[in-house]
Amino acid sequence: MKLQTVSIFVDDQQHALEFYTTRLGFTVSADIPMGEHRWLTVVDPERPDSTQISLEPKGHPAVVPFTDALLADGIPFCVLGVDDVQAEYDRLLALGETFTQPPTAMGPVIIAVLDDTCGNLLQLAQWVG
Amino acid sequence: MADVYKALADQTRRALLDELLERDEQTLFELCSRLAMNHDLTPSRQAVSQHLDVLEQAGLVHTERRGRYKFHTIDTTPLSQITERWRPRKATP
């Protein structure tokens, strides 16, 4: 058994698709029309068999209060591993993206917290051992 | 303004002020991580939030909601009343 797909709730699927591909570098794995919404997943292009991220519309009424509460307290929804947090931070800032926490050493990891512009915070983490 | 002395009486609240002095505009998430990492303090998020409320009422912390997130900033102004009240005395020869 393996973790095949995880969901991230997004305000707008098309906008999320653009952010996760052009800004974060993921590639589309599935894009299937499902009525009003799409089954839309992205994956690391270097590891197409790895866990996919489903960019899930915020259809359920419980989702918006949940994601808004996490956002207000600065809690990241998931962790993305990177080789160099500082480099990603500089690159994304130059593109006009927003961080709620700059690269910060936290013991064995350096972390930063990025706004995905779709209603979530993402933690970028670099393992330094 | 609420009691600055009471606000300072708690170890966790003092640690929160220490961390905010390191960097302003921290989220609750960052403050909780820093308490655990740098002070070995692991209170619940709810408890940290309540500590921040006490500090805010004492005027030692300001919170600002920007966009959809909330940031915390230290304000040391209320501490001046302590030194004004107990001015250091010059040693008499």
Short mmCIF file of C-alpha atoms in Angstrom, two decimals:
data_model
loop_
_atom_site.label_atom_id
_atom_site.label_comp_id
_atom_site.label_asym_id
_atom_site.label_seq_id
_atom_site.Cartn_x
_atom_site.Cartn_y
_atom_site.Cartn_z
CA MET A 1 0.00 0.00 0.00
CA LYS A 2 1.26 3.52 -0.69
CA LEU A 3 0.02 7.05 -0.24
CA GLN A 4 -1.24 7.69 -3.74
CA THR A 5 -3.10 11.00 -3.54
CA VAL A 6 -3.57 13.72 -0.92
CA SER A 7 -6.05 16.55 -1.24
CA ILE A 8 -5.42 20.25 -0.86
CA PHE A 9 -8.57 22.36 -0.77
CA VAL A 10 -8.33 25.31 -3.13
CA ASP A 11 -10.47 28.40 -3.76
CA ASP A 12 -10.27 28.07 -7.52
CA GLN A 13 -9.03 25.03 -9.41
CA GLN A 14 -7.76 26.85 -12.49
CA HIS A 15 -5.83 29.36 -10.41
CA ALA A 16 -4.47 26.53 -8.26
CA LEU A 17 -3.35 24.66 -11.37
CA GLU A 18 -1.37 27.71 -12.49
CA PHE A 19 0.21 28.26 -9.08
CA TYR A 20 1.18 24.66 -8.49
CA THR A 21 2.63 24.22 -11.98
CA THR A 22 4.19 27.56 -12.94
CA ARG A 23 5.26 28.65 -9.43
CA LEU A 24 6.00 25.40 -7.66
CA GLY A 25 7.02 23.28 -10.64
CA PHE A 26 4.56 20.41 -10.36
CA THR A 27 3.17 18.81 -13.49
CA VAL A 28 -0.42 17.78 -14.24
CA SER A 29 -1.08 14.12 -13.60
CA ALA A 30 -4.84 13.97 -14.15
CA ASP A 31 -7.32 16.54 -15.38
CA ILE A 32 -10.75 14.99 -15.81
CA PRO A 33 -13.97 17.03 -16.11
CA MET A 34 -16.43 16.16 -13.32
CA GLY A 35 -19.43 18.39 -13.94
CA GLU A 36 -18.90 21.72 -12.24
CA HIS A 37 -15.39 20.78 -11.11
CA ARG A 38 -12.47 18.65 -12.27
CA TRP A 39 -10.53 15.73 -10.91
CA LEU A 40 -7.26 17.59 -11.01
CA THR A 41 -4.01 16.21 -9.67
CA VAL A 42 -0.40 17.34 -9.90
CA VAL A 43 2.82 15.48 -9.23
CA ASP A 44 6.57 16.01 -9.01
CA PRO A 45 7.72 15.70 -12.68
CA GLU A 46 10.92 13.97 -11.58
CA ARG A 47 8.96 11.34 -9.68
CA PRO A 48 5.73 10.70 -11.62
CA ASP A 49 4.99 7.64 -9.47
CA SER A 50 5.14 9.60 -6.22
CA THR A 51 2.19 10.95 -4.26
CA GLN A 52 -0.16 13.11 -6.28
CA ILE A 53 -1.74 16.28 -4.94
CA SER A 54 -5.42 16.58 -5.72
CA LEU A 55 -6.39 20.24 -6.09
CA GLU A 56 -9.80 19.84 -4.53
CA PRO A 57 -12.56 22.47 -4.78
CA LYS A 58 -13.84 23.83 -1.47
CA GLY A 59 -17.30 22.43 -2.10
CA HIS A 60 -18.16 21.17 1.35
CA PRO A 61 -19.48 23.80 3.82
CA ALA A 62 -17.11 22.61 6.54
CA VAL A 63 -14.01 23.28 4.46
CA VAL A 64 -13.95 27.08 4.36
CA PRO A 65 -14.14 27.62 8.15
CA PHE A 66 -11.48 24.93 8.54
CA THR A 67 -9.00 26.34 6.03
CA ASP A 68 -9.62 29.94 7.14
CA ALA A 69 -8.89 29.04 10.77
CA LEU A 70 -5.62 27.33 9.83
CA LEU A 71 -4.61 30.28 7.68
CA ALA A 72 -5.31 32.85 10.42
CA ASP A 73 -3.06 31.03 12.88
CA GLY A 74 -0.37 30.49 10.27
CA ILE A 75 -0.63 26.70 10.29
CA PRO A 76 0.68 25.09 7.10
CA PHE A 77 -1.60 22.53 5.49
CA CYS A 78 1.23 20.31 4.30
CA VAL A 79 4.99 20.11 3.97
CA LEU A 80 6.91 20.26 0.71
CA GLY A 81 10.49 19.07 0.85
CA VAL A 82 13.06 21.21 -0.97
CA ASP A 83 16.84 21.06 -1.36
CA ASP A 84 17.41 24.68 -0.41
CA VAL A 85 14.75 26.64 1.47
CA GLN A 86 16.61 29.94 1.19
CA ALA A 87 16.91 29.59 -2.60
CA GLU A 88 13.20 28.78 -2.96
CA TYR A 89 12.33 31.66 -0.65
CA ASP A 90 14.38 34.10 -2.74
CA ARG A 91 13.01 32.74 -6.01
CA LEU A 92 9.36 32.91 -4.93
CA LEU A 93 9.71 36.33 -3.32
CA ALA A 94 11.14 37.61 -6.60
CA LEU A 95 8.01 36.29 -8.32
CA GLY A 96 5.91 38.33 -5.89
CA GLU A 97 4.77 35.45 -3.69
CA THR A 98 4.08 35.84 0.03
CA PHE A 99 5.64 34.06 2.98
CA THR A 100 4.26 34.26 6.52
CA GLN A 101 7.53 32.91 7.90
CA PRO A 102 10.99 33.41 6.40
CA PRO A 103 13.51 30.54 6.43
CA THR A 104 13.95 29.61 10.09
CA ALA A 105 16.27 26.99 11.57
CA MET A 106 14.27 24.55 13.69
CA GLY A 107 16.74 21.91 14.79
CA PRO A 108 17.12 19.28 12.07
CA VAL A 109 15.12 21.30 9.51
CA ILE A 110 15.02 24.75 8.02
CA ILE A 111 11.43 25.75 7.38
CA ALA A 112 9.58 28.59 5.73
CA VAL A 113 5.85 29.10 5.30
CA LEU A 114 4.44 30.07 1.92
CA ASP A 115 0.97 31.31 0.95
CA ASP A 116 -0.26 29.18 -1.96
CA THR A 117 -2.65 31.98 -3.00
CA CYS A 118 -5.43 29.37 -3.08
CA GLY A 119 -6.33 29.67 0.60
CA ASN A 120 -3.58 27.57 2.21
CA LEU A 121 -0.17 27.86 3.73
CA LEU A 122 2.52 25.40 2.68
CA GLN A 123 5.60 24.64 4.69
CA LEU A 124 8.83 24.36 2.75
CA ALA A 125 11.27 22.13 4.60
CA GLN A 126 14.93 21.37 4.07
CA TRP A 127 16.41 18.53 6.06
CA VAL A 128 19.81 19.49 7.44
CA GLY A 129 20.19 16.59 9.91
CA MET B 1 -4.17 48.90 30.73
CA ALA B 2 -3.88 45.47 32.32
CA ASP B 3 -1.15 44.54 34.71
CA VAL B 4 2.28 44.40 33.08
CA TYR B 5 3.70 42.71 36.16
CA LYS B 6 1.15 39.92 35.97
CA ALA B 7 1.84 39.47 32.28
CA LEU B 8 5.56 39.08 32.98
CA ALA B 9 5.06 36.68 35.87
CA ASP B 10 4.69 33.67 33.60
CA GLN B 11 7.61 31.80 32.08
CA THR B 12 5.83 31.01 28.82
CA ARG B 13 4.82 34.62 28.33
CA ARG B 14 8.38 35.77 28.93
CA ALA B 15 9.58 33.22 26.38
CA LEU B 16 7.03 34.52 23.87
CA LEU B 17 8.38 38.05 24.33
CA ASP B 18 11.95 36.74 23.89
CA GLU B 19 11.00 35.12 20.60
CA LEU B 20 9.13 38.17 19.33
CA LEU B 21 12.20 40.26 20.06
CA GLU B 22 14.11 37.93 17.72
CA ARG B 23 11.61 38.53 14.94
CA ASP B 24 8.44 40.59 14.74
CA GLU B 25 5.31 39.61 12.85
CA GLN B 26 5.12 35.97 13.83
CA THR B 27 2.08 33.78 13.43
CA LEU B 28 0.75 31.60 16.22
CA PHE B 29 2.20 28.59 14.40
CA GLU B 30 5.70 30.04 14.35
CA LEU B 31 5.53 31.04 18.01
CA CYS B 32 4.40 27.56 19.04
CA SER B 33 7.28 26.01 17.05
CA ARG B 34 9.79 28.37 18.62
CA LEU B 35 8.56 27.68 22.16
CA ALA B 36 9.05 23.97 21.59
CA MET B 37 12.37 24.33 19.81
CA ASN B 38 14.09 27.03 21.85
CA HIS B 39 12.47 26.76 25.28
CA ASP B 40 11.34 23.18 25.59
CA LEU B 41 7.84 24.50 26.18
CA THR B 42 4.99 22.60 24.57
CA PRO B 43 1.74 24.10 25.77
CA SER B 44 -1.34 23.59 23.64
CA ARG B 45 -2.00 26.02 20.84
CA GLN B 46 -5.04 27.18 22.80
CA ALA B 47 -2.85 27.93 25.83
CA VAL B 48 -0.35 29.89 23.75
CA SER B 49 -3.21 31.85 22.27
CA GLN B 50 -4.45 32.70 25.78
CA HIS B 51 -0.95 33.75 26.86
CA LEU B 52 -0.79 36.04 23.83
CA ASP B 53 -4.14 37.53 24.84
CA VAL B 54 -2.74 38.40 28.29
CA LEU B 55 0.32 40.00 26.69
CA GLU B 56 -1.90 41.91 24.29
CA GLN B 57 -4.10 43.21 27.11
CA ALA B 58 -0.97 44.42 28.90
CA GLY B 59 0.04 46.26 25.74
CA LEU B 60 3.18 44.16 25.31
CA VAL B 61 2.04 42.48 22.12
CA HIS B 62 0.09 43.86 19.20
CA THR B 63 -1.73 41.67 16.75
CA GLU B 64 -2.39 42.62 13.20
CA ARG B 65 -4.65 40.83 10.79
CA ARG B 66 -3.20 41.21 7.33
CA GLY B 67 -5.04 39.55 4.53
CA ARG B 68 -6.19 36.25 5.89
CA TYR B 69 -3.49 35.75 8.51
CA LYS B 70 -2.72 37.24 11.90
CA PHE B 71 0.72 38.44 12.98
CA HIS B 72 2.09 39.25 16.45
CA THR B 73 4.51 42.04 17.24
CA ILE B 74 6.24 43.02 20.50
CA ASP B 75 5.85 46.45 22.08
CA THR B 76 8.21 47.12 24.99
CA THR B 77 6.77 50.57 25.77
CA PRO B 78 4.75 49.41 28.81
CA LEU B 79 7.95 48.14 30.41
CA SER B 80 9.27 51.68 30.93
CA GLN B 81 6.89 52.10 33.88
CA ILE B 82 8.99 49.54 35.74
CA THR B 83 12.24 51.49 35.47
CA GLU B 84 10.42 54.78 36.08
CA ARG B 85 9.00 53.40 39.28
CA TRP B 86 12.25 51.96 40.55
CA ARG B 87 14.93 54.20 39.19
CA PRO B 88 18.38 52.84 39.82
CA ARG B 89 19.85 54.67 42.79
CA LYS B 90 23.39 55.95 42.67
CA ALA B 91 25.54 54.25 45.26
CA THR B 92 26.33 56.64 48.09
CA PRO B 93 30.03 56.99 48.77
#
